[in-house]
Amino acid sequence: MGLEKEQLKKILKNPINRESLSAACFHEQRLQMHLDTSISKPSDNVAFQGWLRYISDIAQDDQKFELFQQLIKYPLVSTSLTNNIYRRFRKVFHGADSRRDFRFNNPTNKADFEGYISKYKNYFSEQGFKYFKLNPNGFVCIDYPIEQIEKTKPEPFIDFVNVNDVHDASVNNDATVNWVIIDLGDECYKLIDSEKFLLVDAKGNAKLNDEGEEEILYHNLGYTPVRQFWTSNINNSNPFLKDVPLNASLGECDFLLSADVGKENVDLYAKFPFLSVLEDDETYEDYEETENVNTNLSSNGEAGYSYRGVNNNYVSNNIDGFNNGLEPNFQNRPHQNKDKKSMRLAGTIVSRRPPREGETDIPTPLEIITPDTAILKHLTADIEYREGKIYSNTVGSPKQTEGNDSAKNEKQVNSQYEGQLDVILEIKKNFEQLEEWVFKTIALMRYKDESVEVSINYGTRFFLKSVDELEQE
């Protein structure tokens, strides 16, 4: 049954499912944070900003947090892992025993239909797969062109609706839609229900065309030509939230980013050897005679702004920013700033004073100090563990590495295969349901009084292992 005008006006003013739709939008933001390979900082991503606030609360130090932000790499490191995982899911479109059947009462309509939908040959494997990754909470609408060219048959087309553009909707647990109100911008909304397409303004009044008639089109389907893109729900309490493979690992992806940035920080000072140099007596005496030495300065010019953890500014008493104001003995000071920042990157030189009168120890004039790499190995192992955990939880089996099948028995290998297949079959089921609904709806909207049956089967035989993986076994 269609939505009445009075109901429409109330919903436009106070959407019924505002909170549920907001949760669906945030869920997609979380997915996009770890799947979108944007090369720039995702400053408009709410989930990314929330993660930064979480890090800021933990750091409790402005300098630490500033350095943390400078060390974040874009695209985010998690996108490399997750996109490699999702490439495996493309196998769902290459089943060895897949088939598609269209049954029409009129053979002429069947031939015409197969030619008409040929333009959507790769729609689900290409555009549909992108929506599966980044916008699984969206909607698919079968719509008519705004201006119909005079032809013998209508030309319905597939239109994807982002959940961000949905003002309100009534949906069922099986992804079918009772009605949806789409925000087209400029205070214009489109209502689609089981009877009609209707354009209205922000107050619910129907838009008028140039002839002064309401912009309304009846489709006579008996159901709403809109459905949710994905069928599987996280839970039935909010059917706007869809269940996709990465859901269970979103928290782990956040921790992976934190671990990677932490390792980048340690790499700045714990990765490279440094020189320990003994100053000569003359320089040391000159230093003792120098008054009012600014001990916050270092011979590396470390006293200004910082870029990715490396300080680059000059010390100055002038406004031009150059070193006209350096104290006379600045370049030859024997004492370095002991702050860890001075140890970052390669080429660090640490100066030591010579022994004072009466001291008998004679230090080595020049030493190469090699850092302890145990912490680097630990951090690398921690990142690899987190990546493996995300991979296993998302794909359904541990990541294949050379030689890791040698000690497994047949039951373990079969268990891993079944785990991967379970994930693929769940994805397959959702795409089959979507494709069947789309093509059946297009057929019913194109051919009047036609009986149509559509059967889509992506198959059950998939090549879950690559040639390289099979060779390793």
Coordinates of C-alpha atoms in Angstrom, one line a residue:
M1 CA 0.0 0.0 0.0
G2 CA 1.3 3.5 -0.9
L3 CA 2.2 6.2 1.6
E4 CA -0.5 8.8 2.1
K5 CA 0.2 12.5 1.7
E6 CA -0.5 13.3 5.3
Q7 CA 1.9 10.5 6.4
L8 CA 4.5 11.8 4.0
K9 CA 4.3 15.3 5.4
K10 CA 4.8 14.1 8.9
I11 CA 7.8 11.9 7.9
L12 CA 9.4 14.7 6.0
K13 CA 9.2 16.8 9.2
N14 CA 10.2 14.1 11.7
P15 CA 11.8 11.0 10.1
I16 CA 10.8 7.8 11.8
N17 CA 14.1 5.9 11.4
R18 CA 16.5 8.8 11.8
E19 CA 18.7 7.0 14.5
S20 CA 18.8 3.8 12.5
L21 CA 19.9 5.5 9.3
S22 CA 22.5 7.5 11.2
A23 CA 23.9 4.3 12.6
A24 CA 24.0 2.9 9.0
C25 CA 25.9 6.0 7.8
F26 CA 28.5 5.7 10.6
H27 CA 28.9 2.0 9.9
E28 CA 29.8 2.8 6.3
Q29 CA 32.2 5.4 7.4
R30 CA 34.0 2.8 9.5
L31 CA 34.2 0.5 6.5
Q32 CA 35.4 3.2 4.2
M33 CA 38.1 4.3 6.7
H34 CA 39.8 0.9 6.2
L35 CA 38.8 0.1 2.6
D36 CA 38.9 3.4 0.7
T37 CA 42.3 3.9 -0.9
S38 CA 42.0 7.7 -0.8
I39 CA 45.5 9.3 -1.1
S40 CA 44.6 12.3 1.0
K41 CA 43.8 12.6 4.7
P42 CA 40.2 11.5 5.2
S43 CA 39.3 14.6 7.2
D44 CA 35.6 14.3 6.3
N45 CA 35.4 10.7 7.7
V46 CA 33.7 10.7 11.0
A47 CA 35.1 7.3 12.0
F48 CA 38.7 8.5 11.3
Q49 CA 38.2 11.6 13.4
G50 CA 36.8 9.5 16.2
W51 CA 39.9 7.3 16.1
L52 CA 42.1 10.3 16.3
R53 CA 40.2 11.5 19.4
Y54 CA 40.7 8.1 20.9
I55 CA 44.4 8.3 20.3
S56 CA 44.5 11.8 21.7
D57 CA 42.8 10.7 24.9
I58 CA 45.4 7.9 25.3
A59 CA 48.4 10.0 24.6
Q60 CA 47.5 12.8 27.1
D61 CA 50.3 14.8 25.6
D62 CA 50.0 17.3 22.8
Q63 CA 53.5 16.7 21.4
K64 CA 53.1 13.0 21.3
F65 CA 49.7 13.3 19.6
E66 CA 51.1 15.8 17.1
L67 CA 54.0 13.4 16.2
F68 CA 51.5 10.5 15.9
Q69 CA 49.5 12.5 13.4
Q70 CA 52.6 13.3 11.4
L71 CA 53.5 9.6 11.2
I72 CA 50.2 8.4 9.8
K73 CA 50.6 7.3 6.2
Y74 CA 48.0 7.8 3.5
P75 CA 46.4 5.7 2.2
L76 CA 46.0 4.2 5.6
V77 CA 48.1 1.1 6.1
S78 CA 45.0 -1.0 6.8
T79 CA 43.6 -0.4 3.2
S80 CA 46.4 -2.4 1.7
L81 CA 45.5 -5.5 3.8
T82 CA 41.8 -5.2 3.4
N83 CA 41.8 -4.6 -0.3
N84 CA 44.0 -7.7 -0.7
I85 CA 41.4 -9.6 1.3
Y86 CA 38.5 -8.3 -0.8
R87 CA 40.3 -9.3 -4.0
R88 CA 39.8 -12.9 -2.9
F89 CA 36.1 -12.3 -2.7
R90 CA 35.9 -11.5 -6.4
K91 CA 36.1 -15.3 -7.0
V92 CA 32.4 -15.4 -6.2
F93 CA 31.8 -14.1 -9.8
H94 CA 33.9 -16.9 -11.4
G95 CA 32.1 -20.1 -10.3
A96 CA 32.9 -23.0 -12.5
D97 CA 29.2 -24.1 -12.6
S98 CA 27.4 -20.7 -12.6
R99 CA 24.2 -20.2 -14.6
R100 CA 21.5 -17.7 -15.3
D101 CA 18.0 -18.6 -16.5
F102 CA 15.2 -16.2 -17.7
R103 CA 11.8 -17.7 -18.4
F104 CA 9.2 -15.6 -20.3
N105 CA 5.8 -16.6 -21.7
N106 CA 6.6 -14.6 -24.8
P107 CA 9.9 -15.7 -26.5
T108 CA 10.1 -12.4 -28.3
N109 CA 10.2 -10.6 -25.0
K110 CA 12.9 -12.9 -23.7
A111 CA 15.1 -12.2 -26.7
D112 CA 14.6 -8.5 -26.3
F113 CA 15.2 -8.7 -22.6
E114 CA 18.6 -10.5 -23.0
G115 CA 19.7 -7.8 -25.4
Y116 CA 18.4 -5.0 -23.2
I117 CA 20.3 -6.2 -20.1
S118 CA 23.5 -6.9 -21.9
K119 CA 24.7 -3.4 -20.8
Y120 CA 24.6 -4.8 -17.2
K121 CA 26.9 -7.7 -18.0
N122 CA 29.6 -6.6 -15.6
Y123 CA 27.5 -4.4 -13.4
F124 CA 27.5 -6.7 -10.4
S125 CA 31.1 -7.8 -10.6
E126 CA 32.4 -4.2 -11.0
Q127 CA 30.1 -1.5 -9.8
G128 CA 28.2 -3.8 -7.5
F129 CA 31.4 -5.1 -5.9
K130 CA 32.4 -1.5 -5.1
Y131 CA 29.1 -1.0 -3.3
F132 CA 29.6 -4.2 -1.5
K133 CA 33.0 -2.9 -0.2
L134 CA 32.1 0.7 0.6
N135 CA 28.3 1.2 0.6
P136 CA 26.6 -2.1 1.6
N137 CA 23.9 -0.2 3.5
G138 CA 22.7 1.5 0.4
F139 CA 19.6 0.9 -1.8
V140 CA 19.0 -0.2 -5.3
C141 CA 16.2 1.4 -7.3
I142 CA 14.8 0.4 -10.7
D143 CA 13.6 3.7 -12.1
Y144 CA 12.4 5.2 -15.3
P145 CA 14.2 8.0 -17.2
I146 CA 13.0 11.5 -16.5
E147 CA 12.1 12.0 -20.1
Q148 CA 10.8 8.9 -21.9
I149 CA 11.6 8.8 -25.6
E150 CA 8.7 7.6 -27.7
K151 CA 9.4 3.9 -28.0
T152 CA 7.4 0.7 -28.0
K153 CA 8.8 -0.3 -24.6
P154 CA 9.9 1.6 -21.4
E155 CA 13.6 1.6 -20.5
P156 CA 13.9 1.0 -16.8
F157 CA 17.4 1.3 -15.4
I158 CA 19.4 0.5 -12.2
D159 CA 20.0 3.5 -9.9
F160 CA 22.0 3.0 -6.7
V161 CA 21.0 5.2 -3.8
N162 CA 23.6 6.0 -1.1
V163 CA 22.2 5.6 2.5
N164 CA 23.4 9.2 3.1
D165 CA 20.8 10.4 0.6
V166 CA 17.9 8.5 2.2
H167 CA 15.7 10.9 4.3
D168 CA 13.7 8.0 5.7
A169 CA 12.6 4.5 4.7
S170 CA 10.6 1.6 5.9
V171 CA 12.4 -1.7 5.3
N172 CA 11.9 -5.4 6.1
N173 CA 14.4 -8.0 7.4
D174 CA 14.6 -9.6 3.9
A175 CA 15.8 -6.3 2.4
T176 CA 12.5 -5.4 0.7
V177 CA 11.3 -1.9 1.1
N178 CA 7.8 -0.6 1.8
W179 CA 8.6 3.0 0.9
V180 CA 11.6 5.2 0.7
I181 CA 12.1 9.0 0.6
I182 CA 15.2 10.1 -1.2
D183 CA 16.7 13.6 -0.6
L184 CA 17.6 15.0 -4.0
G185 CA 18.8 18.3 -2.7
D186 CA 17.4 21.8 -3.1
E187 CA 14.5 20.9 -0.8
C188 CA 13.3 18.3 -3.4
Y189 CA 12.4 14.7 -2.4
K190 CA 11.4 11.6 -4.3
L191 CA 8.9 9.2 -2.7
I192 CA 8.9 5.7 -4.1
D193 CA 6.4 3.2 -2.7
S194 CA 4.4 0.2 -4.0
E195 CA 2.3 2.4 -6.2
K196 CA 4.2 5.3 -7.6
F197 CA 7.2 7.6 -8.0
L198 CA 6.4 11.1 -6.7
L199 CA 8.5 14.3 -6.5
V200 CA 7.6 16.6 -3.6
D201 CA 9.0 19.6 -1.8
A202 CA 10.1 19.9 1.8
K203 CA 6.5 20.4 2.9
G204 CA 5.3 17.3 1.1
N205 CA 3.5 19.1 -1.7
A206 CA 3.8 17.5 -5.1
K207 CA 6.1 19.1 -7.6
L208 CA 4.4 20.4 -10.8
N209 CA 5.7 20.1 -14.3
D210 CA 5.6 22.7 -17.0
E211 CA 2.0 21.9 -17.8
G212 CA 1.0 22.4 -14.1
E213 CA 0.5 18.6 -13.5
E214 CA 1.9 16.7 -10.6
E215 CA 5.2 14.9 -11.3
I216 CA 3.9 11.5 -10.4
L217 CA 4.3 8.1 -12.2
Y218 CA 2.5 4.9 -11.4
H219 CA 4.5 1.7 -12.0
N220 CA 1.8 -1.0 -11.4
L221 CA 4.3 -3.5 -10.0
G222 CA 2.4 -4.3 -6.8
Y223 CA 5.6 -3.9 -4.8
T224 CA 8.2 -1.1 -4.3
P225 CA 10.8 -1.1 -7.0
V226 CA 13.5 -0.4 -4.4
R227 CA 15.4 -2.8 -2.2
Q228 CA 18.4 -2.7 0.1
F229 CA 21.6 -3.6 -1.7
W230 CA 22.7 -6.2 0.8
T231 CA 20.4 -8.7 2.3
S232 CA 22.2 -10.1 5.4
N233 CA 21.6 -8.0 8.5
I234 CA 23.9 -7.6 11.5
N235 CA 20.8 -8.1 13.7
N236 CA 17.1 -7.7 13.0
S237 CA 16.7 -4.9 15.5
N238 CA 18.2 -2.6 12.9
P239 CA 17.8 -3.9 9.4
F240 CA 19.6 -0.8 8.0
L241 CA 22.9 -2.3 9.2
K242 CA 24.3 -5.0 6.9
D243 CA 26.5 -7.9 7.7
V244 CA 29.7 -7.9 5.6
P245 CA 32.9 -9.8 6.1
L246 CA 35.0 -7.0 7.5
N247 CA 32.6 -6.1 10.3
A248 CA 34.1 -8.4 12.9
S249 CA 37.6 -7.0 12.3
L250 CA 37.0 -3.3 12.3
G251 CA 38.3 -2.9 15.9
E252 CA 41.4 -4.9 15.0
C253 CA 41.9 -2.6 12.0
D254 CA 42.0 0.4 14.3
F255 CA 44.6 -1.3 16.6
L256 CA 46.6 -2.3 13.5
L257 CA 46.8 1.4 12.5
S258 CA 48.0 2.4 16.0
A259 CA 50.6 -0.4 16.1
D260 CA 51.9 0.7 12.7
V261 CA 52.3 4.3 13.7
G262 CA 54.0 3.2 16.9
K263 CA 56.5 1.2 14.9
E264 CA 57.2 4.2 12.6
N265 CA 57.9 6.3 15.7
V266 CA 60.4 3.8 17.1
D267 CA 62.0 3.4 13.6
L268 CA 63.0 7.1 13.7
Y269 CA 65.5 6.6 16.6
A270 CA 65.9 2.8 17.2
K271 CA 66.7 1.7 13.7
F272 CA 69.9 3.5 12.9
P273 CA 73.4 3.4 14.5
F274 CA 74.9 6.7 15.6
L275 CA 78.3 8.1 16.3
S276 CA 79.6 9.0 19.7
V277 CA 82.4 11.6 19.3
L278 CA 84.9 12.9 21.9
E279 CA 85.4 16.7 21.8
D280 CA 88.9 18.0 21.9
D281 CA 90.3 19.9 24.9
E282 CA 90.4 23.3 23.1
T283 CA 86.7 23.1 22.2
Y284 CA 85.8 22.0 25.7
E285 CA 87.7 24.9 27.2
D286 CA 86.0 27.3 24.9
Y287 CA 82.7 25.9 25.9
E288 CA 83.5 26.4 29.7
E289 CA 84.3 30.0 29.0
T290 CA 81.1 30.7 27.1
E291 CA 78.4 32.3 29.1
N292 CA 74.6 32.1 28.7
V293 CA 74.7 29.2 26.4
N294 CA 71.2 28.1 25.3
T295 CA 71.2 24.4 26.3
N296 CA 67.9 23.8 24.5
L297 CA 69.7 24.1 21.2
S298 CA 71.5 21.3 19.4
S299 CA 74.0 21.1 16.6
N300 CA 71.4 19.5 14.5
G301 CA 69.3 22.8 14.5
E302 CA 66.6 21.1 16.5
A303 CA 64.4 23.9 17.8
G304 CA 61.7 24.7 15.4
Y305 CA 58.7 23.3 13.6
S306 CA 58.6 19.6 12.8
Y307 CA 57.6 17.6 9.7
R308 CA 57.0 13.8 10.2
G309 CA 59.0 13.9 13.4
V310 CA 62.0 15.8 12.0
N311 CA 62.6 19.3 13.2
N312 CA 63.6 21.7 10.5
N313 CA 63.5 25.3 11.6
Y314 CA 66.5 27.5 12.4
V315 CA 67.1 29.2 15.7
S316 CA 67.0 32.9 15.4
N317 CA 66.7 36.2 17.3
N318 CA 65.3 37.8 14.1
I319 CA 61.9 37.5 12.5
D320 CA 63.4 36.3 9.2
G321 CA 63.9 32.8 10.6
F322 CA 67.6 32.3 9.9
N323 CA 70.6 31.7 12.1
N324 CA 71.8 35.3 12.6
G325 CA 71.2 35.1 16.3
L326 CA 73.0 31.8 17.1
E327 CA 75.4 32.1 20.0
P328 CA 79.1 32.2 19.0
N329 CA 80.0 28.6 20.1
F330 CA 76.8 27.0 18.9
Q331 CA 78.2 24.7 16.3
N332 CA 81.0 23.4 18.5
R333 CA 79.1 22.7 21.7
P334 CA 80.2 19.4 23.3
H335 CA 76.8 18.7 25.0
Q336 CA 73.8 17.6 23.0
N337 CA 70.2 17.8 23.9
K338 CA 69.5 14.6 25.7
D339 CA 65.9 14.5 24.5
K340 CA 65.1 11.5 22.4
K341 CA 64.1 13.7 19.4
S342 CA 67.8 14.4 18.7
M343 CA 68.3 10.7 18.0
R344 CA 65.8 10.4 15.2
L345 CA 66.8 9.4 11.6
A346 CA 70.2 8.4 10.3
G347 CA 73.4 10.5 10.8
T348 CA 73.0 11.4 14.4
I349 CA 76.2 12.4 16.2
V350 CA 76.4 12.5 20.0
S351 CA 79.3 14.6 21.5
R352 CA 81.0 13.7 24.8
R353 CA 83.1 15.9 26.9
P354 CA 86.8 15.0 27.4
P355 CA 87.9 13.8 30.9
R356 CA 88.5 16.5 33.5
E357 CA 91.7 17.0 35.4
G358 CA 92.2 14.0 37.7
E359 CA 90.0 11.6 35.8
T360 CA 91.9 8.6 34.7
D361 CA 89.5 6.9 32.3
I362 CA 90.4 7.5 28.7
P363 CA 87.3 7.1 26.5
T364 CA 87.5 6.0 22.9
P365 CA 87.5 9.1 20.7
L366 CA 85.1 7.7 18.2
E367 CA 82.5 5.0 18.7
I368 CA 79.7 3.6 16.5
I369 CA 76.8 2.7 18.8
T370 CA 74.4 0.0 17.4
P371 CA 70.9 0.1 18.7
D372 CA 69.2 -2.9 20.2
T373 CA 66.9 -4.2 17.5
A374 CA 64.8 -6.5 19.8
I375 CA 62.0 -3.9 20.1
L376 CA 61.9 -3.5 16.3
K377 CA 61.5 -7.3 15.8
H378 CA 58.8 -7.4 18.5
L379 CA 56.8 -4.5 16.9
T380 CA 57.2 -6.1 13.4
A381 CA 56.0 -9.5 14.8
D382 CA 53.1 -7.7 16.5
I383 CA 51.9 -6.0 13.3
E384 CA 52.2 -9.3 11.4
Y385 CA 50.1 -11.0 14.1
R386 CA 47.4 -8.4 13.9
E387 CA 47.4 -8.6 10.1
G388 CA 47.1 -12.4 10.3
K389 CA 44.3 -12.2 12.7
I390 CA 42.3 -9.7 10.5
Y391 CA 42.9 -11.9 7.5
S392 CA 41.8 -15.1 9.2
N393 CA 38.7 -13.5 10.7
T394 CA 37.6 -12.0 7.4
V395 CA 38.6 -14.6 4.8
G396 CA 37.7 -17.6 7.0
S397 CA 41.2 -19.2 7.2
P398 CA 44.8 -18.2 8.1
K399 CA 46.9 -16.5 5.4
Q400 CA 48.8 -18.9 3.2
T401 CA 52.6 -18.6 3.6
E402 CA 55.3 -20.7 2.1
G403 CA 55.6 -24.0 4.0
N404 CA 52.8 -23.4 6.5
D405 CA 50.8 -26.4 5.2
S406 CA 53.6 -28.9 5.7
A407 CA 52.7 -29.8 9.2
K408 CA 48.9 -29.8 8.8
N409 CA 46.8 -32.9 8.6
E410 CA 44.0 -33.5 6.2
K411 CA 41.3 -32.4 8.7
Q412 CA 43.0 -29.1 9.3
V413 CA 43.4 -28.4 5.6
N414 CA 39.7 -29.3 5.0
S415 CA 38.7 -27.0 7.9
Q416 CA 40.5 -24.0 6.3
Y417 CA 38.9 -24.8 2.9
E418 CA 35.4 -24.9 4.5
G419 CA 36.0 -21.7 6.3
Q420 CA 36.9 -19.8 3.1
L421 CA 34.0 -21.5 1.3
D422 CA 31.5 -20.4 4.0
V423 CA 32.4 -16.8 3.5
I424 CA 32.3 -17.0 -0.3
L425 CA 28.9 -18.7 -0.2
E426 CA 27.4 -16.0 2.1
I427 CA 28.6 -13.3 -0.4
K428 CA 27.3 -15.4 -3.3
K429 CA 23.8 -15.7 -1.7
N430 CA 23.5 -12.0 -1.3
F431 CA 24.6 -11.2 -4.9
E432 CA 22.2 -13.9 -6.3
Q433 CA 19.3 -12.4 -4.4
L434 CA 20.1 -8.9 -5.6
E435 CA 20.6 -9.9 -9.2
E436 CA 17.4 -11.9 -9.4
W437 CA 15.4 -9.1 -7.9
V438 CA 17.0 -6.5 -10.2
F439 CA 16.4 -8.4 -13.5
K440 CA 12.9 -9.5 -12.6
T441 CA 11.9 -6.0 -11.7
I442 CA 13.4 -4.6 -14.9
A443 CA 11.5 -7.2 -16.9
L444 CA 8.2 -6.5 -15.2
M445 CA 8.6 -2.7 -15.7
R446 CA 9.5 -3.1 -19.3
Y447 CA 7.0 -5.7 -20.5
K448 CA 3.3 -5.2 -19.6
D449 CA 1.3 -8.3 -18.5
E450 CA 4.3 -10.6 -18.8
S451 CA 5.0 -13.5 -16.5
V452 CA 8.7 -13.6 -15.6
E453 CA 10.8 -16.0 -13.7
V454 CA 14.5 -15.3 -13.1
S455 CA 17.0 -17.8 -11.6
I456 CA 20.6 -16.7 -10.8
N457 CA 23.1 -19.2 -9.5
Y458 CA 26.7 -18.2 -9.1
G459 CA 27.6 -21.9 -8.6
T460 CA 29.3 -23.8 -5.8
R461 CA 32.7 -24.6 -7.3
F462 CA 35.2 -21.8 -6.8
F463 CA 39.0 -21.7 -7.2
L464 CA 39.8 -20.7 -3.6
K465 CA 43.6 -21.0 -4.0
S466 CA 45.9 -19.3 -6.5
V467 CA 48.5 -21.1 -8.7
D468 CA 51.3 -19.8 -6.3
E469 CA 49.5 -21.3 -3.3
L470 CA 49.0 -24.6 -5.0
E471 CA 52.6 -24.8 -6.0
Q472 CA 53.7 -24.1 -2.4
E473 CA 51.7 -27.2 -1.3

